Amino acid sequence: DTDRAVLDFEGQHWRHAGKKEAAIAERFGVTATRHYQRLAVLLEHPGAAAYAPATVRRLRGIRGARR
């Protein structure tokens, strides 16, 4: 399932944004912008928190801090 793959991917820790963007394009075949749009929607889905609670909690915290 692509949603789970996105959560698994985001569960990894990336040191360099450029490498992550290249990995997004290679693995999912989309731009980083499209990936993050999909991730934003996914973070609101209850199943995402059930599948990867630590990752969802961390990403929601980052998003909240940016607002």
PDB file of N, CA, C and O in Angstrom:
ATOM      1  N   ASP A   1       0.843  -1.185   0.000  1.00  0.00           N
ATOM      2  CA  ASP A   1       0.000   0.000   0.000  1.00  0.00           C
ATOM      3  C   ASP A   1       0.888   1.248   0.000  1.00  0.00           C
ATOM      4  O   ASP A   1       1.830   1.356   0.787  1.00  0.00           O
ATOM      5  N   THR A   2       0.557   2.182  -0.848  1.00  0.00           N
ATOM      6  CA  THR A   2       1.389   3.374  -1.000  1.00  0.00           C
ATOM      7  C   THR A   2       1.384   4.233   0.262  1.00  0.00           C
ATOM      8  O   THR A   2       2.418   4.803   0.628  1.00  0.00           O
ATOM      9  N   ASP A   3       0.263   4.343   0.930  1.00  0.00           N
ATOM     10  CA  ASP A   3       0.207   5.153   2.149  1.00  0.00           C
ATOM     11  C   ASP A   3       1.172   4.614   3.204  1.00  0.00           C
ATOM     12  O   ASP A   3       1.885   5.378   3.857  1.00  0.00           O
ATOM     13  N   ARG A   4       1.213   3.324   3.365  1.00  0.00           N
ATOM     14  CA  ARG A   4       2.135   2.730   4.327  1.00  0.00           C
ATOM     15  C   ARG A   4       3.586   2.937   3.894  1.00  0.00           C
ATOM     16  O   ARG A   4       4.456   3.171   4.727  1.00  0.00           O
ATOM     17  N   ALA A   5       3.828   2.852   2.598  1.00  0.00           N
ATOM     18  CA  ALA A   5       5.185   3.081   2.090  1.00  0.00           C
ATOM     19  C   ALA A   5       5.627   4.516   2.364  1.00  0.00           C
ATOM     20  O   ALA A   5       6.786   4.759   2.718  1.00  0.00           O
ATOM     21  N   VAL A   6       4.705   5.464   2.233  1.00  0.00           N
ATOM     22  CA  VAL A   6       5.017   6.870   2.520  1.00  0.00           C
ATOM     23  C   VAL A   6       5.358   7.026   3.998  1.00  0.00           C
ATOM     24  O   VAL A   6       6.342   7.686   4.351  1.00  0.00           O
ATOM     25  N   LEU A   7       4.585   6.429   4.865  1.00  0.00           N
ATOM     26  CA  LEU A   7       4.857   6.521   6.304  1.00  0.00           C
ATOM     27  C   LEU A   7       6.179   5.838   6.670  1.00  0.00           C
ATOM     28  O   LEU A   7       6.943   6.370   7.479  1.00  0.00           O
ATOM     29  N   ASP A   8       6.442   4.698   6.072  1.00  0.00           N
ATOM     30  CA  ASP A   8       7.712   4.014   6.324  1.00  0.00           C
ATOM     31  C   ASP A   8       8.882   4.875   5.859  1.00  0.00           C
ATOM     32  O   ASP A   8       9.894   4.996   6.553  1.00  0.00           O
ATOM     33  N   PHE A   9       8.737   5.482   4.699  1.00  0.00           N
ATOM     34  CA  PHE A   9       9.772   6.347   4.145  1.00  0.00           C
ATOM     35  C   PHE A   9      10.019   7.537   5.071  1.00  0.00           C
ATOM     36  O   PHE A   9      11.153   7.887   5.358  1.00  0.00           O
ATOM     37  N   GLU A  10       8.955   8.155   5.544  1.00  0.00           N
ATOM     38  CA  GLU A  10       9.088   9.312   6.425  1.00  0.00           C
ATOM     39  C   GLU A  10       9.609   8.931   7.807  1.00  0.00           C
ATOM     40  O   GLU A  10      10.098   9.781   8.533  1.00  0.00           O
ATOM     41  N   GLY A  11       9.520   7.662   8.156  1.00  0.00           N
ATOM     42  CA  GLY A  11      10.058   7.195   9.429  1.00  0.00           C
ATOM     43  C   GLY A  11      11.576   7.146   9.448  1.00  0.00           C
ATOM     44  O   GLY A  11      12.186   7.084  10.509  1.00  0.00           O
ATOM     45  N   GLN A  12      12.182   7.200   8.275  1.00  0.00           N
ATOM     46  CA  GLN A  12      13.643   7.234   8.175  1.00  0.00           C
ATOM     47  C   GLN A  12      14.125   8.635   8.522  1.00  0.00           C
ATOM     48  O   GLN A  12      13.386   9.603   8.405  1.00  0.00           O
ATOM     49  N   HIS A  13      15.365   8.732   8.918  1.00  0.00           N
ATOM     50  CA  HIS A  13      15.939  10.043   9.244  1.00  0.00           C
ATOM     51  C   HIS A  13      16.897  10.447   8.141  1.00  0.00           C
ATOM     52  O   HIS A  13      17.802   9.696   7.793  1.00  0.00           O
ATOM     53  N   TRP A  14      16.667  11.641   7.609  1.00  0.00           N
ATOM     54  CA  TRP A  14      17.453  12.146   6.489  1.00  0.00           C
ATOM     55  C   TRP A  14      18.301  13.318   6.951  1.00  0.00           C
ATOM     56  O   TRP A  14      17.817  14.224   7.600  1.00  0.00           O
ATOM     57  N   ARG A  15      19.555  13.308   6.578  1.00  0.00           N
ATOM     58  CA  ARG A  15      20.451  14.402   6.950  1.00  0.00           C
ATOM     59  C   ARG A  15      20.487  15.501   5.898  1.00  0.00           C
ATOM     60  O   ARG A  15      20.744  16.647   6.211  1.00  0.00           O
ATOM     61  N   HIS A  16      20.252  15.134   4.652  1.00  0.00           N
ATOM     62  CA  HIS A  16      20.351  16.104   3.560  1.00  0.00           C
ATOM     63  C   HIS A  16      19.062  16.113   2.752  1.00  0.00           C
ATOM     64  O   HIS A  16      18.640  15.079   2.233  1.00  0.00           O
ATOM     65  N   ALA A  17      18.457  17.296   2.639  1.00  0.00           N
ATOM     66  CA  ALA A  17      17.175  17.422   1.939  1.00  0.00           C
ATOM     67  C   ALA A  17      17.286  16.999   0.477  1.00  0.00           C
ATOM     68  O   ALA A  17      16.376  16.383  -0.068  1.00  0.00           O
ATOM     69  N   GLY A  18      18.383  17.327  -0.167  1.00  0.00           N
ATOM     70  CA  GLY A  18      18.556  16.980  -1.576  1.00  0.00           C
ATOM     71  C   GLY A  18      18.512  15.487  -1.817  1.00  0.00           C
ATOM     72  O   GLY A  18      17.923  15.014  -2.798  1.00  0.00           O
ATOM     73  N   LYS A  19      19.127  14.723  -0.933  1.00  0.00           N
ATOM     74  CA  LYS A  19      19.105  13.265  -1.072  1.00  0.00           C
ATOM     75  C   LYS A  19      17.698  12.723  -0.856  1.00  0.00           C
ATOM     76  O   LYS A  19      17.279  11.787  -1.525  1.00  0.00           O
ATOM     77  N   LYS A  20      16.975  13.316   0.070  1.00  0.00           N
ATOM     78  CA  LYS A  20      15.609  12.866   0.334  1.00  0.00           C
ATOM     79  C   LYS A  20      14.727  13.159  -0.866  1.00  0.00           C
ATOM     80  O   LYS A  20      13.932  12.319  -1.274  1.00  0.00           O
ATOM     81  N   GLU A  21      14.864  14.348  -1.447  1.00  0.00           N
ATOM     82  CA  GLU A  21      14.058  14.698  -2.611  1.00  0.00           C
ATOM     83  C   GLU A  21      14.333  13.758  -3.779  1.00  0.00           C
ATOM     84  O   GLU A  21      13.409  13.345  -4.476  1.00  0.00           O
ATOM     85  N   ALA A  22      15.597  13.401  -3.984  1.00  0.00           N
ATOM     86  CA  ALA A  22      15.944  12.458  -5.046  1.00  0.00           C
ATOM     87  C   ALA A  22      15.336  11.084  -4.755  1.00  0.00           C
ATOM     88  O   ALA A  22      14.841  10.415  -5.670  1.00  0.00           O
ATOM     89  N   ALA A  23      15.363  10.678  -3.502  1.00  0.00           N
ATOM     90  CA  ALA A  23      14.792   9.385  -3.122  1.00  0.00           C
ATOM     91  C   ALA A  23      13.277   9.374  -3.308  1.00  0.00           C
ATOM     92  O   ALA A  23      12.706   8.356  -3.709  1.00  0.00           O
ATOM     93  N   ILE A  24      12.628  10.507  -3.038  1.00  0.00           N
ATOM     94  CA  ILE A  24      11.179  10.611  -3.250  1.00  0.00           C
ATOM     95  C   ILE A  24      10.861  10.407  -4.720  1.00  0.00           C
ATOM     96  O   ILE A  24       9.961   9.638  -5.082  1.00  0.00           O
ATOM     97  N   ALA A  25      11.602  11.104  -5.587  1.00  0.00           N
ATOM     98  CA  ALA A  25      11.364  10.985  -7.030  1.00  0.00           C
ATOM     99  C   ALA A  25      11.607   9.560  -7.515  1.00  0.00           C
ATOM    100  O   ALA A  25      10.826   9.019  -8.304  1.00  0.00           O
ATOM    101  N   GLU A  26      12.669   8.941  -7.006  1.00  0.00           N
ATOM    102  CA  GLU A  26      13.010   7.584  -7.443  1.00  0.00           C
ATOM    103  C   GLU A  26      12.001   6.553  -6.945  1.00  0.00           C
ATOM    104  O   GLU A  26      11.549   5.697  -7.697  1.00  0.00           O
ATOM    105  N   ARG A  27      11.638   6.659  -5.686  1.00  0.00           N
ATOM    106  CA  ARG A  27      10.775   5.628  -5.087  1.00  0.00           C
ATOM    107  C   ARG A  27       9.302   5.786  -5.441  1.00  0.00           C
ATOM    108  O   ARG A  27       8.607   4.806  -5.697  1.00  0.00           O
ATOM    109  N   PHE A  28       8.822   7.039  -5.437  1.00  0.00           N
ATOM    110  CA  PHE A  28       7.392   7.254  -5.629  1.00  0.00           C
ATOM    111  C   PHE A  28       7.038   7.847  -6.998  1.00  0.00           C
ATOM    112  O   PHE A  28       5.865   7.913  -7.355  1.00  0.00           O
ATOM    113  N   GLY A  29       8.038   8.336  -7.715  1.00  0.00           N
ATOM    114  CA  GLY A  29       7.788   8.874  -9.048  1.00  0.00           C
ATOM    115  C   GLY A  29       7.039  10.193  -9.045  1.00  0.00           C
ATOM    116  O   GLY A  29       6.322  10.493  -9.996  1.00  0.00           O
ATOM    117  N   VAL A  30       7.177  10.962  -7.969  1.00  0.00           N
ATOM    118  CA  VAL A  30       6.509  12.261  -7.869  1.00  0.00           C
ATOM    119  C   VAL A  30       7.513  13.300  -7.379  1.00  0.00           C
ATOM    120  O   VAL A  30       8.580  12.956  -6.857  1.00  0.00           O
ATOM    121  N   THR A  31       7.149  14.560  -7.499  1.00  0.00           N
ATOM    122  CA  THR A  31       7.996  15.625  -6.972  1.00  0.00           C
ATOM    123  C   THR A  31       7.888  15.651  -5.452  1.00  0.00           C
ATOM    124  O   THR A  31       6.937  15.113  -4.866  1.00  0.00           O
ATOM    125  N   ALA A  32       8.852  16.301  -4.825  1.00  0.00           N
ATOM    126  CA  ALA A  32       8.814  16.432  -3.368  1.00  0.00           C
ATOM    127  C   ALA A  32       7.558  17.189  -2.941  1.00  0.00           C
ATOM    128  O   ALA A  32       6.932  16.847  -1.931  1.00  0.00           O
ATOM    129  N   THR A  33       7.180  18.204  -3.707  1.00  0.00           N
ATOM    130  CA  THR A  33       5.972  18.975  -3.379  1.00  0.00           C
ATOM    131  C   THR A  33       4.748  18.083  -3.351  1.00  0.00           C
ATOM    132  O   THR A  33       3.956  18.108  -2.393  1.00  0.00           O
ATOM    133  N   ARG A  34       4.572  17.256  -4.366  1.00  0.00           N
ATOM    134  CA  ARG A  34       3.420  16.340  -4.431  1.00  0.00           C
ATOM    135  C   ARG A  34       3.480  15.336  -3.272  1.00  0.00           C
ATOM    136  O   ARG A  34       2.457  15.013  -2.663  1.00  0.00           O
ATOM    137  N   HIS A  35       4.662  14.859  -2.955  1.00  0.00           N
ATOM    138  CA  HIS A  35       4.836  13.907  -1.841  1.00  0.00           C
ATOM    139  C   HIS A  35       4.367  14.535  -0.526  1.00  0.00           C
ATOM    140  O   HIS A  35       3.631  13.913   0.241  1.00  0.00           O
ATOM    141  N   TYR A  36       4.801  15.769  -0.271  1.00  0.00           N
ATOM    142  CA  TYR A  36       4.443  16.413   0.989  1.00  0.00           C
ATOM    143  C   TYR A  36       2.954  16.783   1.033  1.00  0.00           C
ATOM    144  O   TYR A  36       2.359  16.798   2.111  1.00  0.00           O
ATOM    145  N   GLN A  37       2.364  17.042  -0.113  1.00  0.00           N
ATOM    146  CA  GLN A  37       0.913  17.272  -0.150  1.00  0.00           C
ATOM    147  C   GLN A  37       0.180  15.993   0.246  1.00  0.00           C
ATOM    148  O   GLN A  37      -0.769  16.031   1.033  1.00  0.00           O
ATOM    149  N   ARG A  38       0.618  14.891  -0.311  1.00  0.00           N
ATOM    150  CA  ARG A  38      -0.003  13.602   0.034  1.00  0.00           C
ATOM    151  C   ARG A  38       0.213  13.283   1.512  1.00  0.00           C
ATOM    152  O   ARG A  38      -0.693  12.813   2.199  1.00  0.00           O
ATOM    153  N   LEU A  39       1.410  13.552   2.006  1.00  0.00           N
ATOM    154  CA  LEU A  39       1.719  13.296   3.412  1.00  0.00           C
ATOM    155  C   LEU A  39       0.833  14.129   4.327  1.00  0.00           C
ATOM    156  O   LEU A  39       0.339  13.631   5.346  1.00  0.00           O
ATOM    157  N   ALA A  40       0.586  15.382   3.986  1.00  0.00           N
ATOM    158  CA  ALA A  40      -0.268  16.249   4.803  1.00  0.00           C
ATOM    159  C   ALA A  40      -1.667  15.664   4.940  1.00  0.00           C
ATOM    160  O   ALA A  40      -2.251  15.670   6.029  1.00  0.00           O
ATOM    161  N   VAL A  41      -2.210  15.154   3.858  1.00  0.00           N
ATOM    162  CA  VAL A  41      -3.532  14.531   3.892  1.00  0.00           C
ATOM    163  C   VAL A  41      -3.478  13.243   4.714  1.00  0.00           C
ATOM    164  O   VAL A  41      -4.352  12.978   5.536  1.00  0.00           O
ATOM    165  N   LEU A  42      -2.430  12.482   4.511  1.00  0.00           N
ATOM    166  CA  LEU A  42      -2.274  11.210   5.206  1.00  0.00           C
ATOM    167  C   LEU A  42      -2.175  11.393   6.718  1.00  0.00           C
ATOM    168  O   LEU A  42      -2.714  10.592   7.488  1.00  0.00           O
ATOM    169  N   LEU A  43      -1.526  12.453   7.161  1.00  0.00           N
ATOM    170  CA  LEU A  43      -1.376  12.688   8.595  1.00  0.00           C
ATOM    171  C   LEU A  43      -2.710  12.941   9.296  1.00  0.00           C
ATOM    172  O   LEU A  43      -2.803  12.798  10.514  1.00  0.00           O
ATOM    173  N   GLU A  44      -3.730  13.298   8.552  1.00  0.00           N
ATOM    174  CA  GLU A  44      -5.056  13.518   9.126  1.00  0.00           C
ATOM    175  C   GLU A  44      -5.896  12.244   9.164  1.00  0.00           C
ATOM    176  O   GLU A  44      -6.952  12.229   9.770  1.00  0.00           O
ATOM    177  N   HIS A  45      -5.430  11.204   8.543  1.00  0.00           N
ATOM    178  CA  HIS A  45      -6.184   9.951   8.483  1.00  0.00           C
ATOM    179  C   HIS A  45      -5.937   9.138   9.753  1.00  0.00           C
ATOM    180  O   HIS A  45      -4.788   8.918  10.143  1.00  0.00           O
ATOM    181  N   PRO A  46      -6.995   8.688  10.428  1.00  0.00           N
ATOM    182  CA  PRO A  46      -6.826   7.937  11.678  1.00  0.00           C
ATOM    183  C   PRO A  46      -5.998   6.657  11.521  1.00  0.00           C
ATOM    184  O   PRO A  46      -5.280   6.264  12.431  1.00  0.00           O
ATOM    185  N   GLY A  47      -6.079   6.038  10.372  1.00  0.00           N
ATOM    186  CA  GLY A  47      -5.324   4.812  10.141  1.00  0.00           C
ATOM    187  C   GLY A  47      -3.828   5.038  10.130  1.00  0.00           C
ATOM    188  O   GLY A  47      -3.048   4.132  10.446  1.00  0.00           O
ATOM    189  N   ALA A  48      -3.406   6.238   9.768  1.00  0.00           N
ATOM    190  CA  ALA A  48      -1.974   6.543   9.732  1.00  0.00           C
ATOM    191  C   ALA A  48      -1.392   6.485  11.143  1.00  0.00           C
ATOM    192  O   ALA A  48      -0.324   5.908  11.361  1.00  0.00           O
ATOM    193  N   ALA A  49      -2.085   7.077  12.098  1.00  0.00           N
ATOM    194  CA  ALA A  49      -1.619   7.070  13.486  1.00  0.00           C
ATOM    195  C   ALA A  49      -1.649   5.658  14.069  1.00  0.00           C
ATOM    196  O   ALA A  49      -0.806   5.308  14.900  1.00  0.00           O
ATOM    197  N   ALA A  50      -2.575   4.847  13.618  1.00  0.00           N
ATOM    198  CA  ALA A  50      -2.632   3.468  14.096  1.00  0.00           C
ATOM    199  C   ALA A  50      -1.479   2.646  13.528  1.00  0.00           C
ATOM    200  O   ALA A  50      -0.930   1.785  14.214  1.00  0.00           O
ATOM    201  N   TYR A  51      -1.082   2.934  12.285  1.00  0.00           N
ATOM    202  CA  TYR A  51      -0.013   2.182  11.634  1.00  0.00           C
ATOM    203  C   TYR A  51       1.379   2.606  12.121  1.00  0.00           C
ATOM    204  O   TYR A  51       2.226   1.766  12.376  1.00  0.00           O
ATOM    205  N   ALA A  52       1.598   3.921  12.197  1.00  0.00           N
ATOM    206  CA  ALA A  52       2.933   4.436  12.560  1.00  0.00           C
ATOM    207  C   ALA A  52       2.784   5.589  13.547  1.00  0.00           C
ATOM    208  O   ALA A  52       2.993   6.747  13.204  1.00  0.00           O
ATOM    209  N   PRO A  53       2.402   5.293  14.789  1.00  0.00           N
ATOM    210  CA  PRO A  53       2.098   6.361  15.746  1.00  0.00           C
ATOM    211  C   PRO A  53       3.269   7.307  16.024  1.00  0.00           C
ATOM    212  O   PRO A  53       3.072   8.521  16.094  1.00  0.00           O
ATOM    213  N   ALA A  54       4.465   6.780  16.168  1.00  0.00           N
ATOM    214  CA  ALA A  54       5.609   7.650  16.479  1.00  0.00           C
ATOM    215  C   ALA A  54       5.929   8.583  15.313  1.00  0.00           C
ATOM    216  O   ALA A  54       6.190   9.778  15.507  1.00  0.00           O
ATOM    217  N   THR A  55       5.880   8.059  14.108  1.00  0.00           N
ATOM    218  CA  THR A  55       6.167   8.874  12.926  1.00  0.00           C
ATOM    219  C   THR A  55       5.113   9.956  12.757  1.00  0.00           C
ATOM    220  O   THR A  55       5.442  11.128  12.525  1.00  0.00           O
ATOM    221  N   VAL A  56       3.851   9.593  12.890  1.00  0.00           N
ATOM    222  CA  VAL A  56       2.764  10.567  12.738  1.00  0.00           C
ATOM    223  C   VAL A  56       2.850  11.628  13.824  1.00  0.00           C
ATOM    224  O   VAL A  56       2.722  12.824  13.544  1.00  0.00           O
ATOM    225  N   ARG A  57       3.112  11.228  15.036  1.00  0.00           N
ATOM    226  CA  ARG A  57       3.232  12.187  16.141  1.00  0.00           C
ATOM    227  C   ARG A  57       4.396  13.159  15.893  1.00  0.00           C
ATOM    228  O   ARG A  57       4.265  14.363  16.069  1.00  0.00           O
ATOM    229  N   ARG A  58       5.535  12.629  15.440  1.00  0.00           N
ATOM    230  CA  ARG A  58       6.699  13.481  15.156  1.00  0.00           C
ATOM    231  C   ARG A  58       6.400  14.466  14.025  1.00  0.00           C
ATOM    232  O   ARG A  58       6.673  15.664  14.133  1.00  0.00           O
ATOM    233  N   LEU A  59       5.790  13.979  12.952  1.00  0.00           N
ATOM    234  CA  LEU A  59       5.505  14.850  11.810  1.00  0.00           C
ATOM    235  C   LEU A  59       4.430  15.889  12.137  1.00  0.00           C
ATOM    236  O   LEU A  59       4.514  17.030  11.682  1.00  0.00           O
ATOM    237  N   ARG A  60       3.442  15.497  12.912  1.00  0.00           N
ATOM    238  CA  ARG A  60       2.435  16.474  13.337  1.00  0.00           C
ATOM    239  C   ARG A  60       3.068  17.542  14.223  1.00  0.00           C
ATOM    240  O   ARG A  60       2.708  18.715  14.147  1.00  0.00           O
ATOM    241  N   GLY A  61       4.003  17.144  15.079  1.00  0.00           N
ATOM    242  CA  GLY A  61       4.705  18.107  15.930  1.00  0.00           C
ATOM    243  C   GLY A  61       5.517  19.090  15.112  1.00  0.00           C
ATOM    244  O   GLY A  61       5.524  20.291  15.382  1.00  0.00           O
ATOM    245  N   ILE A  62       6.209  18.592  14.103  1.00  0.00           N
ATOM    246  CA  ILE A  62       6.984  19.476  13.216  1.00  0.00           C
ATOM    247  C   ILE A  62       6.060  20.436  12.496  1.00  0.00           C
ATOM    248  O   ILE A  62       6.337  21.634  12.404  1.00  0.00           O
ATOM    249  N   ARG A  63       4.956  19.920  11.991  1.00  0.00           N
ATOM    250  CA  ARG A  63       3.996  20.765  11.271  1.00  0.00           C
ATOM    251  C   ARG A  63       3.431  21.828  12.203  1.00  0.00           C
ATOM    252  O   ARG A  63       3.302  22.993  11.835  1.00  0.00           O
ATOM    253  N   GLY A  64       3.100  21.455  13.431  1.00  0.00           N
ATOM    254  CA  GLY A  64       2.567  22.420  14.398  1.00  0.00           C
ATOM    255  C   GLY A  64       3.559  23.495  14.745  1.00  0.00           C
ATOM    256  O   GLY A  64       3.204  24.659  14.925  1.00  0.00           O
ATOM    257  N   ALA A  65       4.822  23.139  14.846  1.00  0.00           N
ATOM    258  CA  ALA A  65       5.865  24.114  15.179  1.00  0.00           C
ATOM    259  C   ALA A  65       6.070  25.117  14.048  1.00  0.00           C
ATOM    260  O   ALA A  65       6.430  26.265  14.296  1.00  0.00           O
ATOM    261  N   ARG A  66       5.821  24.697  12.833  1.00  0.00           N
ATOM    262  CA  ARG A  66       5.994  25.598  11.681  1.00  0.00           C
ATOM    263  C   ARG A  66       4.864  26.599  11.542  1.00  0.00           C
ATOM    264  O   ARG A  66       5.011  27.611  10.898  1.00  0.00           O
ATOM    265  N   ARG A  67       3.730  26.286  12.132  1.00  0.00           N
ATOM    266  CA  ARG A  67       2.561  27.171  12.000  1.00  0.00           C
ATOM    267  C   ARG A  67       2.712  28.316  12.918  1.00  0.00           C
ATOM    268  O   ARG A  67       2.977  28.990  13.524  1.00  0.00           O
TER     269      ARG A  67
END
